[in-house]
């Protein structure tokens, strides 16, 4: 099973991915987490992407595609991959389709978590207070939303053409959203 959890920054992709990992034993493939780990470890890659991330911009497609490719065997062995924060551009989506095709699998579902902008900004500002992520300042949050609507939201029609998009209300409690995702994954 390969599912994409899709939606703007702050929509709850990370939280819901972790629940799916705990409940189903699948593997969360978060390019944001992978990039943050690279930074924390001080690798050459981490140093290269730091300024781009802190400005709210996207790192290059080649970098994130390689990070994802490295982890596919592990996800396959676990019986499921939850793509979180990837793909973020049409080029990334096309690369993912090809990588999975080469392995004899495909994207099964794209779960779109719908949350309005006002709520997103509130959540991200709160997260900034709790976690202090360098890209959670108000200016950068605004930039990340702009990048989302400009570069990432066009993936919805891309996957809708393949009949894979399932919209889920992301405004409820964590349990309500989890139930919505579970129901969406049951749909044919
Ligand atoms: P968010 O919570 O805003 O969705 P993430 O943790 O997924 O953030 O990503 C944080 C940052 O890492 C992004 O703003 C971007 O700079 C970089 N990043 C993560 N995933 C990708 C990707 N698939 N393509 C390009 N850049 C990415």
mmCIF file with all atom_site columns, C-alpha atoms and ligand atoms in Angstrom:
data_model
loop_
_atom_site.group_PDB
_atom_site.id
_atom_site.type_symbol
_atom_site.label_atom_id
_atom_site.label_alt_id
_atom_site.label_comp_id
_atom_site.label_asym_id
_atom_site.label_entity_id
_atom_site.label_seq_id
_atom_site.pdbx_PDB_ins_code
_atom_site.Cartn_x
_atom_site.Cartn_y
_atom_site.Cartn_z
_atom_site.occupancy
_atom_site.B_iso_or_equiv
_atom_site.pdbx_formal_charge
_atom_site.auth_seq_id
_atom_site.auth_comp_id
_atom_site.auth_asym_id
_atom_site.auth_atom_id
_atom_site.pdbx_PDB_model_num
ATOM   1   C CA  . UNK A 1 1   ? 0.000   0.000  0.000   1.00 0.00 ? 1   UNK A CA  1
ATOM   2   C CA  . UNK A 1 2   ? 1.397   3.395  -0.998  1.00 0.00 ? 2   UNK A CA  1
ATOM   3   C CA  . UNK A 1 3   ? -0.496  6.442  0.171   1.00 0.00 ? 3   UNK A CA  1
ATOM   4   C CA  . UNK A 1 4   ? 0.246   10.127 -0.083  1.00 0.00 ? 4   UNK A CA  1
ATOM   5   C CA  . UNK A 1 5   ? -0.938  12.361 2.748   1.00 0.00 ? 5   UNK A CA  1
ATOM   6   C CA  . UNK A 1 6   ? -1.434  15.637 1.002   1.00 0.00 ? 6   UNK A CA  1
ATOM   7   C CA  . UNK A 1 7   ? -2.141  19.177 2.116   1.00 0.00 ? 7   UNK A CA  1
ATOM   8   C CA  . UNK A 1 8   ? -0.680  22.527 3.119   1.00 0.00 ? 8   UNK A CA  1
ATOM   9   C CA  . UNK A 1 9   ? 1.847   23.093 5.909   1.00 0.00 ? 9   UNK A CA  1
ATOM   10  C CA  . UNK A 1 10  ? 0.121   22.645 9.257   1.00 0.00 ? 10  UNK A CA  1
ATOM   11  C CA  . UNK A 1 11  ? -2.709  20.456 7.946   1.00 0.00 ? 11  UNK A CA  1
ATOM   12  C CA  . UNK A 1 12  ? -1.728  17.522 10.162  1.00 0.00 ? 12  UNK A CA  1
ATOM   13  C CA  . UNK A 1 13  ? 0.148   15.284 7.737   1.00 0.00 ? 13  UNK A CA  1
ATOM   14  C CA  . UNK A 1 14  ? 2.923   14.534 10.213  1.00 0.00 ? 14  UNK A CA  1
ATOM   15  C CA  . UNK A 1 15  ? 0.591   13.784 13.132  1.00 0.00 ? 15  UNK A CA  1
ATOM   16  C CA  . UNK A 1 16  ? -1.651  11.531 11.077  1.00 0.00 ? 16  UNK A CA  1
ATOM   17  C CA  . UNK A 1 17  ? 1.315   9.771  9.451   1.00 0.00 ? 17  UNK A CA  1
ATOM   18  C CA  . UNK A 1 18  ? 2.631   8.844  12.874  1.00 0.00 ? 18  UNK A CA  1
ATOM   19  C CA  . UNK A 1 19  ? -0.770  7.403  13.830  1.00 0.00 ? 19  UNK A CA  1
ATOM   20  C CA  . UNK A 1 20  ? -0.820  5.258  10.704  1.00 0.00 ? 20  UNK A CA  1
ATOM   21  C CA  . UNK A 1 21  ? 2.681   4.044  11.538  1.00 0.00 ? 21  UNK A CA  1
ATOM   22  C CA  . UNK A 1 22  ? 1.585   3.102  15.073  1.00 0.00 ? 22  UNK A CA  1
ATOM   23  C CA  . UNK A 1 23  ? -1.684  1.488  13.999  1.00 0.00 ? 23  UNK A CA  1
ATOM   24  C CA  . UNK A 1 24  ? -0.690  -0.253 10.785  1.00 0.00 ? 24  UNK A CA  1
ATOM   25  C CA  . UNK A 1 25  ? 3.081   -0.689 10.956  1.00 0.00 ? 25  UNK A CA  1
ATOM   26  C CA  . UNK A 1 26  ? 3.631   1.261  7.756   1.00 0.00 ? 26  UNK A CA  1
ATOM   27  C CA  . UNK A 1 27  ? 6.660   3.485  7.195   1.00 0.00 ? 27  UNK A CA  1
ATOM   28  C CA  . UNK A 1 28  ? 6.416   7.288  7.190   1.00 0.00 ? 28  UNK A CA  1
ATOM   29  C CA  . UNK A 1 29  ? 8.499   8.867  4.452   1.00 0.00 ? 29  UNK A CA  1
ATOM   30  C CA  . UNK A 1 30  ? 8.676   12.550 5.363   1.00 0.00 ? 30  UNK A CA  1
ATOM   31  C CA  . UNK A 1 31  ? 11.153  14.478 3.234   1.00 0.00 ? 31  UNK A CA  1
ATOM   32  C CA  . UNK A 1 32  ? 10.905  17.391 5.702   1.00 0.00 ? 32  UNK A CA  1
ATOM   33  C CA  . UNK A 1 33  ? 12.004  15.097 8.556   1.00 0.00 ? 33  UNK A CA  1
ATOM   34  C CA  . UNK A 1 34  ? 14.772  13.581 6.427   1.00 0.00 ? 34  UNK A CA  1
ATOM   35  C CA  . UNK A 1 35  ? 16.088  17.045 5.554   1.00 0.00 ? 35  UNK A CA  1
ATOM   36  C CA  . UNK A 1 36  ? 15.908  18.175 9.201   1.00 0.00 ? 36  UNK A CA  1
ATOM   37  C CA  . UNK A 1 37  ? 17.853  15.065 10.230  1.00 0.00 ? 37  UNK A CA  1
ATOM   38  C CA  . UNK A 1 38  ? 20.511  15.836 7.640   1.00 0.00 ? 38  UNK A CA  1
ATOM   39  C CA  . UNK A 1 39  ? 20.796  19.332 9.072   1.00 0.00 ? 39  UNK A CA  1
ATOM   40  C CA  . UNK A 1 40  ? 20.955  18.139 12.670  1.00 0.00 ? 40  UNK A CA  1
ATOM   41  C CA  . UNK A 1 41  ? 23.665  15.650 11.708  1.00 0.00 ? 41  UNK A CA  1
ATOM   42  C CA  . UNK A 1 42  ? 25.597  18.454 10.000  1.00 0.00 ? 42  UNK A CA  1
ATOM   43  C CA  . UNK A 1 43  ? 26.001  16.544 6.736   1.00 0.00 ? 43  UNK A CA  1
ATOM   44  C CA  . UNK A 1 44  ? 27.049  18.264 3.532   1.00 0.00 ? 44  UNK A CA  1
ATOM   45  C CA  . UNK A 1 45  ? 23.489  17.882 2.242   1.00 0.00 ? 45  UNK A CA  1
ATOM   46  C CA  . UNK A 1 46  ? 22.126  19.397 5.447   1.00 0.00 ? 46  UNK A CA  1
ATOM   47  C CA  . UNK A 1 47  ? 24.341  22.432 5.047   1.00 0.00 ? 47  UNK A CA  1
ATOM   48  C CA  . UNK A 1 48  ? 23.326  22.819 1.422   1.00 0.00 ? 48  UNK A CA  1
ATOM   49  C CA  . UNK A 1 49  ? 19.562  22.886 2.146   1.00 0.00 ? 49  UNK A CA  1
ATOM   50  C CA  . UNK A 1 50  ? 19.507  24.925 5.379   1.00 0.00 ? 50  UNK A CA  1
ATOM   51  C CA  . UNK A 1 51  ? 19.054  28.403 3.912   1.00 0.00 ? 51  UNK A CA  1
ATOM   52  C CA  . UNK A 1 52  ? 16.514  27.194 1.341   1.00 0.00 ? 52  UNK A CA  1
ATOM   53  C CA  . UNK A 1 53  ? 14.364  25.583 4.033   1.00 0.00 ? 53  UNK A CA  1
ATOM   54  C CA  . UNK A 1 54  ? 14.614  28.517 6.415   1.00 0.00 ? 54  UNK A CA  1
ATOM   55  C CA  . UNK A 1 55  ? 13.376  30.797 3.634   1.00 0.00 ? 55  UNK A CA  1
ATOM   56  C CA  . UNK A 1 56  ? 10.309  28.602 3.075   1.00 0.00 ? 56  UNK A CA  1
ATOM   57  C CA  . UNK A 1 57  ? 11.398  27.565 -0.417  1.00 0.00 ? 57  UNK A CA  1
ATOM   58  C CA  . UNK A 1 58  ? 11.558  24.091 -1.915  1.00 0.00 ? 58  UNK A CA  1
ATOM   59  C CA  . UNK A 1 59  ? 14.839  22.224 -2.119  1.00 0.00 ? 59  UNK A CA  1
ATOM   60  C CA  . UNK A 1 60  ? 15.643  20.723 -5.507  1.00 0.00 ? 60  UNK A CA  1
ATOM   61  C CA  . UNK A 1 61  ? 13.581  17.866 -6.872  1.00 0.00 ? 61  UNK A CA  1
ATOM   62  C CA  . UNK A 1 62  ? 16.720  15.750 -7.383  1.00 0.00 ? 62  UNK A CA  1
ATOM   63  C CA  . UNK A 1 63  ? 17.613  15.881 -3.691  1.00 0.00 ? 63  UNK A CA  1
ATOM   64  C CA  . UNK A 1 64  ? 14.228  14.798 -2.335  1.00 0.00 ? 64  UNK A CA  1
ATOM   65  C CA  . UNK A 1 65  ? 13.697  12.171 -5.040  1.00 0.00 ? 65  UNK A CA  1
ATOM   66  C CA  . UNK A 1 66  ? 16.997  10.555 -4.049  1.00 0.00 ? 66  UNK A CA  1
ATOM   67  C CA  . UNK A 1 67  ? 16.073  10.644 -0.352  1.00 0.00 ? 67  UNK A CA  1
ATOM   68  C CA  . UNK A 1 68  ? 12.766  8.916  -1.109  1.00 0.00 ? 68  UNK A CA  1
ATOM   69  C CA  . UNK A 1 69  ? 14.300  6.322  -3.418  1.00 0.00 ? 69  UNK A CA  1
ATOM   70  C CA  . UNK A 1 70  ? 16.730  5.225  -0.697  1.00 0.00 ? 70  UNK A CA  1
ATOM   71  C CA  . UNK A 1 71  ? 13.854  4.446  1.668   1.00 0.00 ? 71  UNK A CA  1
ATOM   72  C CA  . UNK A 1 72  ? 11.481  2.611  -0.692  1.00 0.00 ? 72  UNK A CA  1
ATOM   73  C CA  . UNK A 1 73  ? 12.799  -0.905 0.033   1.00 0.00 ? 73  UNK A CA  1
ATOM   74  C CA  . UNK A 1 74  ? 12.222  -0.429 3.763   1.00 0.00 ? 74  UNK A CA  1
ATOM   75  C CA  . UNK A 1 75  ? 8.645   0.751  3.205   1.00 0.00 ? 75  UNK A CA  1
ATOM   76  C CA  . UNK A 1 76  ? 7.960   -2.101 0.830   1.00 0.00 ? 76  UNK A CA  1
ATOM   77  C CA  . UNK A 1 77  ? 9.187   -4.611 3.414   1.00 0.00 ? 77  UNK A CA  1
ATOM   78  C CA  . UNK A 1 78  ? 6.814   -3.062 5.971   1.00 0.00 ? 78  UNK A CA  1
ATOM   79  C CA  . UNK A 1 79  ? 3.869   -3.401 3.567   1.00 0.00 ? 79  UNK A CA  1
ATOM   80  C CA  . UNK A 1 80  ? 3.113   0.287  3.293   1.00 0.00 ? 80  UNK A CA  1
ATOM   81  C CA  . UNK A 1 81  ? 4.550   3.719  2.639   1.00 0.00 ? 81  UNK A CA  1
ATOM   82  C CA  . UNK A 1 82  ? 3.005   6.974  3.805   1.00 0.00 ? 82  UNK A CA  1
ATOM   83  C CA  . UNK A 1 83  ? 4.428   9.818  1.762   1.00 0.00 ? 83  UNK A CA  1
ATOM   84  C CA  . UNK A 1 84  ? 4.332   12.950 3.902   1.00 0.00 ? 84  UNK A CA  1
ATOM   85  C CA  . UNK A 1 85  ? 5.417   16.239 2.339   1.00 0.00 ? 85  UNK A CA  1
ATOM   86  C CA  . UNK A 1 86  ? 6.400   14.461 -0.872  1.00 0.00 ? 86  UNK A CA  1
ATOM   87  C CA  . UNK A 1 87  ? 5.701   14.882 -3.744  1.00 0.00 ? 87  UNK A CA  1
ATOM   88  C CA  . UNK A 1 88  ? 5.531   18.674 -3.705  1.00 0.00 ? 88  UNK A CA  1
ATOM   89  C CA  . UNK A 1 89  ? 5.955   19.413 -7.413  1.00 0.00 ? 89  UNK A CA  1
ATOM   90  C CA  . UNK A 1 90  ? 4.626   17.807 -10.576 1.00 0.00 ? 90  UNK A CA  1
ATOM   91  C CA  . UNK A 1 91  ? 8.172   16.670 -11.417 1.00 0.00 ? 91  UNK A CA  1
ATOM   92  C CA  . UNK A 1 92  ? 8.397   14.904 -8.041  1.00 0.00 ? 92  UNK A CA  1
ATOM   93  C CA  . UNK A 1 93  ? 5.023   13.235 -8.627  1.00 0.00 ? 93  UNK A CA  1
ATOM   94  C CA  . UNK A 1 94  ? 6.117   11.993 -12.030 1.00 0.00 ? 94  UNK A CA  1
ATOM   95  C CA  . UNK A 1 95  ? 9.381   10.696 -10.577 1.00 0.00 ? 95  UNK A CA  1
ATOM   96  C CA  . UNK A 1 96  ? 7.489   8.889  -7.806  1.00 0.00 ? 96  UNK A CA  1
ATOM   97  C CA  . UNK A 1 97  ? 5.139   7.254  -10.319 1.00 0.00 ? 97  UNK A CA  1
ATOM   98  C CA  . UNK A 1 98  ? 8.170   6.012  -12.260 1.00 0.00 ? 98  UNK A CA  1
ATOM   99  C CA  . UNK A 1 99  ? 10.064  4.791  -9.180  1.00 0.00 ? 99  UNK A CA  1
ATOM   100 C CA  . UNK A 1 100 ? 7.034   2.810  -8.036  1.00 0.00 ? 100 UNK A CA  1
ATOM   101 C CA  . UNK A 1 101 ? 6.355   1.488  -11.535 1.00 0.00 ? 101 UNK A CA  1
ATOM   102 C CA  . UNK A 1 102 ? 9.955   0.206  -11.671 1.00 0.00 ? 102 UNK A CA  1
ATOM   103 C CA  . UNK A 1 103 ? 9.249   -1.708 -8.450  1.00 0.00 ? 103 UNK A CA  1
ATOM   104 C CA  . UNK A 1 104 ? 5.940   -3.083 -9.737  1.00 0.00 ? 104 UNK A CA  1
ATOM   105 C CA  . UNK A 1 105 ? 3.781   -0.926 -7.467  1.00 0.00 ? 105 UNK A CA  1
ATOM   106 C CA  . UNK A 1 106 ? 1.919   2.384  -7.656  1.00 0.00 ? 106 UNK A CA  1
ATOM   107 C CA  . UNK A 1 107 ? 0.396   5.185  -5.624  1.00 0.00 ? 107 UNK A CA  1
ATOM   108 C CA  . UNK A 1 108 ? -2.849  3.706  -4.270  1.00 0.00 ? 108 UNK A CA  1
ATOM   109 C CA  . UNK A 1 109 ? -4.489  6.761  -2.692  1.00 0.00 ? 109 UNK A CA  1
ATOM   110 C CA  . UNK A 1 110 ? -3.889  10.449 -2.232  1.00 0.00 ? 110 UNK A CA  1
ATOM   111 C CA  . UNK A 1 111 ? -5.579  11.638 0.948   1.00 0.00 ? 111 UNK A CA  1
ATOM   112 C CA  . UNK A 1 112 ? -6.057  15.388 0.831   1.00 0.00 ? 112 UNK A CA  1
ATOM   113 C CA  . UNK A 1 113 ? -6.424  16.957 4.285   1.00 0.00 ? 113 UNK A CA  1
ATOM   114 C CA  . UNK A 1 114 ? -8.516  20.097 3.997   1.00 0.00 ? 114 UNK A CA  1
ATOM   115 C CA  . UNK A 1 115 ? -7.873  22.889 6.512   1.00 0.00 ? 115 UNK A CA  1
ATOM   116 C CA  . UNK A 1 116 ? -8.532  26.593 6.003   1.00 0.00 ? 116 UNK A CA  1
ATOM   117 C CA  . UNK A 1 117 ? -5.684  29.118 5.957   1.00 0.00 ? 117 UNK A CA  1
ATOM   118 C CA  . UNK A 1 118 ? -6.653  30.863 9.158   1.00 0.00 ? 118 UNK A CA  1
ATOM   119 C CA  . UNK A 1 119 ? -6.482  27.610 11.111  1.00 0.00 ? 119 UNK A CA  1
ATOM   120 C CA  . UNK A 1 120 ? -3.190  26.653 9.408   1.00 0.00 ? 120 UNK A CA  1
ATOM   121 C CA  . UNK A 1 121 ? -1.470  29.856 10.436  1.00 0.00 ? 121 UNK A CA  1
ATOM   122 C CA  . UNK A 1 122 ? -2.770  29.493 14.002  1.00 0.00 ? 122 UNK A CA  1
ATOM   123 C CA  . UNK A 1 123 ? -1.461  25.933 14.259  1.00 0.00 ? 123 UNK A CA  1
ATOM   124 C CA  . UNK A 1 124 ? 1.931   26.829 12.835  1.00 0.00 ? 124 UNK A CA  1
ATOM   125 C CA  . UNK A 1 125 ? 2.350   29.814 15.124  1.00 0.00 ? 125 UNK A CA  1
ATOM   126 C CA  . UNK A 1 126 ? 1.510   27.560 18.078  1.00 0.00 ? 126 UNK A CA  1
ATOM   127 C CA  . UNK A 1 127 ? 4.006   24.945 16.870  1.00 0.00 ? 127 UNK A CA  1
ATOM   128 C CA  . UNK A 1 128 ? 6.627   27.680 16.629  1.00 0.00 ? 128 UNK A CA  1
ATOM   129 C CA  . UNK A 1 129 ? 6.092   28.470 20.302  1.00 0.00 ? 129 UNK A CA  1
ATOM   130 C CA  . UNK A 1 130 ? 6.346   24.806 21.266  1.00 0.00 ? 130 UNK A CA  1
ATOM   131 C CA  . UNK A 1 131 ? 9.107   23.537 18.981  1.00 0.00 ? 131 UNK A CA  1
ATOM   132 C CA  . UNK A 1 132 ? 10.942  26.595 17.716  1.00 0.00 ? 132 UNK A CA  1
ATOM   133 C CA  . UNK A 1 133 ? 11.325  25.380 14.144  1.00 0.00 ? 133 UNK A CA  1
ATOM   134 C CA  . UNK A 1 134 ? 13.301  28.039 12.244  1.00 0.00 ? 134 UNK A CA  1
ATOM   135 C CA  . UNK A 1 135 ? 10.791  28.042 9.372   1.00 0.00 ? 135 UNK A CA  1
ATOM   136 C CA  . UNK A 1 136 ? 7.771   28.610 11.627  1.00 0.00 ? 136 UNK A CA  1
ATOM   137 C CA  . UNK A 1 137 ? 8.055   32.399 11.832  1.00 0.00 ? 137 UNK A CA  1
ATOM   138 C CA  . UNK A 1 138 ? 5.099   34.352 10.502  1.00 0.00 ? 138 UNK A CA  1
ATOM   139 C CA  . UNK A 1 139 ? 6.843   35.611 7.344   1.00 0.00 ? 139 UNK A CA  1
ATOM   140 C CA  . UNK A 1 140 ? 8.179   32.198 6.445   1.00 0.00 ? 140 UNK A CA  1
ATOM   141 C CA  . UNK A 1 141 ? 4.820   30.554 7.188   1.00 0.00 ? 141 UNK A CA  1
ATOM   142 C CA  . UNK A 1 142 ? 3.225   32.925 4.699   1.00 0.00 ? 142 UNK A CA  1
ATOM   143 C CA  . UNK A 1 143 ? 5.927   32.088 2.156   1.00 0.00 ? 143 UNK A CA  1
ATOM   144 C CA  . UNK A 1 144 ? 5.427   28.335 2.673   1.00 0.00 ? 144 UNK A CA  1
ATOM   145 C CA  . UNK A 1 145 ? 1.680   28.706 2.078   1.00 0.00 ? 145 UNK A CA  1
ATOM   146 C CA  . UNK A 1 146 ? 2.387   30.682 -1.088  1.00 0.00 ? 146 UNK A CA  1
ATOM   147 C CA  . UNK A 1 147 ? 4.777   27.980 -2.309  1.00 0.00 ? 147 UNK A CA  1
ATOM   148 C CA  . UNK A 1 148 ? 2.159   25.345 -1.458  1.00 0.00 ? 148 UNK A CA  1
ATOM   149 C CA  . UNK A 1 149 ? -0.589  27.024 -3.478  1.00 0.00 ? 149 UNK A CA  1
ATOM   150 C CA  . UNK A 1 150 ? 1.766   27.840 -6.369  1.00 0.00 ? 150 UNK A CA  1
ATOM   151 C CA  . UNK A 1 151 ? 3.776   24.642 -6.749  1.00 0.00 ? 151 UNK A CA  1
ATOM   152 C CA  . UNK A 1 152 ? 2.138   21.871 -4.763  1.00 0.00 ? 152 UNK A CA  1
ATOM   153 C CA  . UNK A 1 153 ? -1.631  22.357 -5.026  1.00 0.00 ? 153 UNK A CA  1
ATOM   154 C CA  . UNK A 1 154 ? -1.445  21.692 -8.823  1.00 0.00 ? 154 UNK A CA  1
ATOM   155 C CA  . UNK A 1 155 ? -0.774  18.072 -7.882  1.00 0.00 ? 155 UNK A CA  1
ATOM   156 C CA  . UNK A 1 156 ? -4.429  17.687 -6.927  1.00 0.00 ? 156 UNK A CA  1
ATOM   157 C CA  . UNK A 1 157 ? -5.623  17.747 -10.553 1.00 0.00 ? 157 UNK A CA  1
ATOM   158 C CA  . UNK A 1 158 ? -2.602  15.612 -11.500 1.00 0.00 ? 158 UNK A CA  1
ATOM   159 C CA  . UNK A 1 159 ? -3.713  12.839 -9.136  1.00 0.00 ? 159 UNK A CA  1
ATOM   160 C CA  . UNK A 1 160 ? -7.432  13.501 -9.639  1.00 0.00 ? 160 UNK A CA  1
ATOM   161 C CA  . UNK A 1 161 ? -6.904  12.608 -13.313 1.00 0.00 ? 161 UNK A CA  1
ATOM   162 C CA  . UNK A 1 162 ? -5.697  9.228  -12.061 1.00 0.00 ? 162 UNK A CA  1
ATOM   163 C CA  . UNK A 1 163 ? -8.836  8.965  -9.888  1.00 0.00 ? 163 UNK A CA  1
ATOM   164 C CA  . UNK A 1 164 ? -6.825  8.754  -6.679  1.00 0.00 ? 164 UNK A CA  1
ATOM   165 C CA  . UNK A 1 165 ? -7.739  11.817 -4.633  1.00 0.00 ? 165 UNK A CA  1
ATOM   166 C CA  . UNK A 1 166 ? -9.837  11.419 -1.482  1.00 0.00 ? 166 UNK A CA  1
ATOM   167 C CA  . UNK A 1 167 ? -10.631 14.622 0.377   1.00 0.00 ? 167 UNK A CA  1
ATOM   168 C CA  . UNK A 1 168 ? -10.839 14.456 4.162   1.00 0.00 ? 168 UNK A CA  1
ATOM   169 C CA  . UNK A 1 169 ? -11.928 17.238 6.507   1.00 0.00 ? 169 UNK A CA  1
ATOM   170 C CA  . UNK A 1 170 ? -8.810  18.133 8.486   1.00 0.00 ? 170 UNK A CA  1
ATOM   171 C CA  . UNK A 1 171 ? -10.490 20.639 10.796  1.00 0.00 ? 171 UNK A CA  1
ATOM   172 C CA  . UNK A 1 172 ? -11.712 18.223 13.488  1.00 0.00 ? 172 UNK A CA  1
ATOM   173 C CA  . UNK A 1 173 ? -9.923  16.651 16.435  1.00 0.00 ? 173 UNK A CA  1
ATOM   174 C CA  . UNK A 1 174 ? -6.995  14.294 15.780  1.00 0.00 ? 174 UNK A CA  1
ATOM   175 C CA  . UNK A 1 175 ? -9.312  11.305 16.350  1.00 0.00 ? 175 UNK A CA  1
ATOM   176 C CA  . UNK A 1 176 ? -11.965 12.638 13.979  1.00 0.00 ? 176 UNK A CA  1
ATOM   177 C CA  . UNK A 1 177 ? -9.393  13.267 11.267  1.00 0.00 ? 177 UNK A CA  1
ATOM   178 C CA  . UNK A 1 178 ? -7.890  9.795  11.813  1.00 0.00 ? 178 UNK A CA  1
ATOM   179 C CA  . UNK A 1 179 ? -11.367 8.284  11.404  1.00 0.00 ? 179 UNK A CA  1
ATOM   180 C CA  . UNK A 1 180 ? -11.873 10.288 8.194   1.00 0.00 ? 180 UNK A CA  1
ATOM   181 C CA  . UNK A 1 181 ? -8.589  8.985  6.810   1.00 0.00 ? 181 UNK A CA  1
ATOM   182 C CA  . UNK A 1 182 ? -9.444  5.390  7.746   1.00 0.00 ? 182 UNK A CA  1
ATOM   183 C CA  . UNK A 1 183 ? -12.793 5.731  5.960   1.00 0.00 ? 183 UNK A CA  1
ATOM   184 C CA  . UNK A 1 184 ? -11.124 7.277  2.895   1.00 0.00 ? 184 UNK A CA  1
ATOM   185 C CA  . UNK A 1 185 ? -8.674  4.369  2.706   1.00 0.00 ? 185 UNK A CA  1
ATOM   186 C CA  . UNK A 1 186 ? -11.592 1.908  2.721   1.00 0.00 ? 186 UNK A CA  1
ATOM   187 C CA  . UNK A 1 187 ? -13.147 3.583  -0.337  1.00 0.00 ? 187 UNK A CA  1
ATOM   188 C CA  . UNK A 1 188 ? -12.527 1.986  -3.684  1.00 0.00 ? 188 UNK A CA  1
HETATM 189 P P1  . LIG B 2 .   ? 5.557   21.535 6.367   1.00 0.00 ? 1   LIG B P1  1
HETATM 190 O O1  . LIG B 2 .   ? 5.226   21.200 7.783   1.00 0.00 ? 1   LIG B O1  1
HETATM 191 O O2  . LIG B 2 .   ? 5.650   22.993 6.102   1.00 0.00 ? 1   LIG B O2  1
HETATM 192 O O3  . LIG B 2 .   ? 4.721   20.811 5.371   1.00 0.00 ? 1   LIG B O3  1
HETATM 193 P P2  . LIG B 2 .   ? 7.958   19.921 5.946   1.00 0.00 ? 1   LIG B P2  1
HETATM 194 O O4  . LIG B 2 .   ? 8.487   19.497 7.239   1.00 0.00 ? 1   LIG B O4  1
HETATM 195 O O5  . LIG B 2 .   ? 7.277   18.910 5.092   1.00 0.00 ? 1   LIG B O5  1
HETATM 196 O O6  . LIG B 2 .   ? 7.049   21.189 6.168   1.00 0.00 ? 1   LIG B O6  1
HETATM 197 O O7  . LIG B 2 .   ? 9.125   20.599 5.064   1.00 0.00 ? 1   LIG B O7  1
HETATM 198 C C1  . LIG B 2 .   ? 9.909   21.644 5.549   1.00 0.00 ? 1   LIG B C1  1
HETATM 199 C C2  . LIG B 2 .   ? 10.773  22.225 4.428   1.00 0.00 ? 1   LIG B C2  1
HETATM 200 O O8  . LIG B 2 .   ? 11.613  21.196 3.869   1.00 0.00 ? 1   LIG B O8  1
HETATM 201 C C3  . LIG B 2 .   ? 10.006  22.779 3.218   1.00 0.00 ? 1   LIG B C3  1
HETATM 202 O O9  . LIG B 2 .   ? 9.570   24.102 3.424   1.00 0.00 ? 1   LIG B O9  1
HETATM 203 C C4  . LIG B 2 .   ? 11.072  22.652 2.121   1.00 0.00 ? 1   LIG B C4  1
HETATM 204 O O10 . LIG B 2 .   ? 12.068  23.651 2.222   1.00 0.00 ? 1   LIG B O10 1
HETATM 205 C C5  . LIG B 2 .   ? 11.741  21.337 2.460   1.00 0.00 ? 1   LIG B C5  1
HETATM 206 N N1  . LIG B 2 .   ? 11.068  20.191 1.803   1.00 0.00 ? 1   LIG B N1  1
HETATM 207 C C6  . LIG B 2 .   ? 10.435  19.160 2.430   1.00 0.00 ? 1   LIG B C6  1
HETATM 208 N N2  . LIG B 2 .   ? 9.931   18.285 1.552   1.00 0.00 ? 1   LIG B N2  1
HETATM 209 C C7  . LIG B 2 .   ? 10.232  18.776 0.319   1.00 0.00 ? 1   LIG B C7  1
HETATM 210 C C8  . LIG B 2 .   ? 9.975   18.343 -1.016  1.00 0.00 ? 1   LIG B C8  1
HETATM 211 N N3  . LIG B 2 .   ? 9.282   17.229 -1.267  1.00 0.00 ? 1   LIG B N3  1
HETATM 212 N N4  . LIG B 2 .   ? 10.452  19.101 -2.036  1.00 0.00 ? 1   LIG B N4  1
HETATM 213 C C9  . LIG B 2 .   ? 11.147  20.215 -1.811  1.00 0.00 ? 1   LIG B C9  1
HETATM 214 N N5  . LIG B 2 .   ? 11.420  20.695 -0.587  1.00 0.00 ? 1   LIG B N5  1
HETATM 215 C C10 . LIG B 2 .   ? 10.979  19.984 0.477   1.00 0.00 ? 1   LIG B C10 1
#
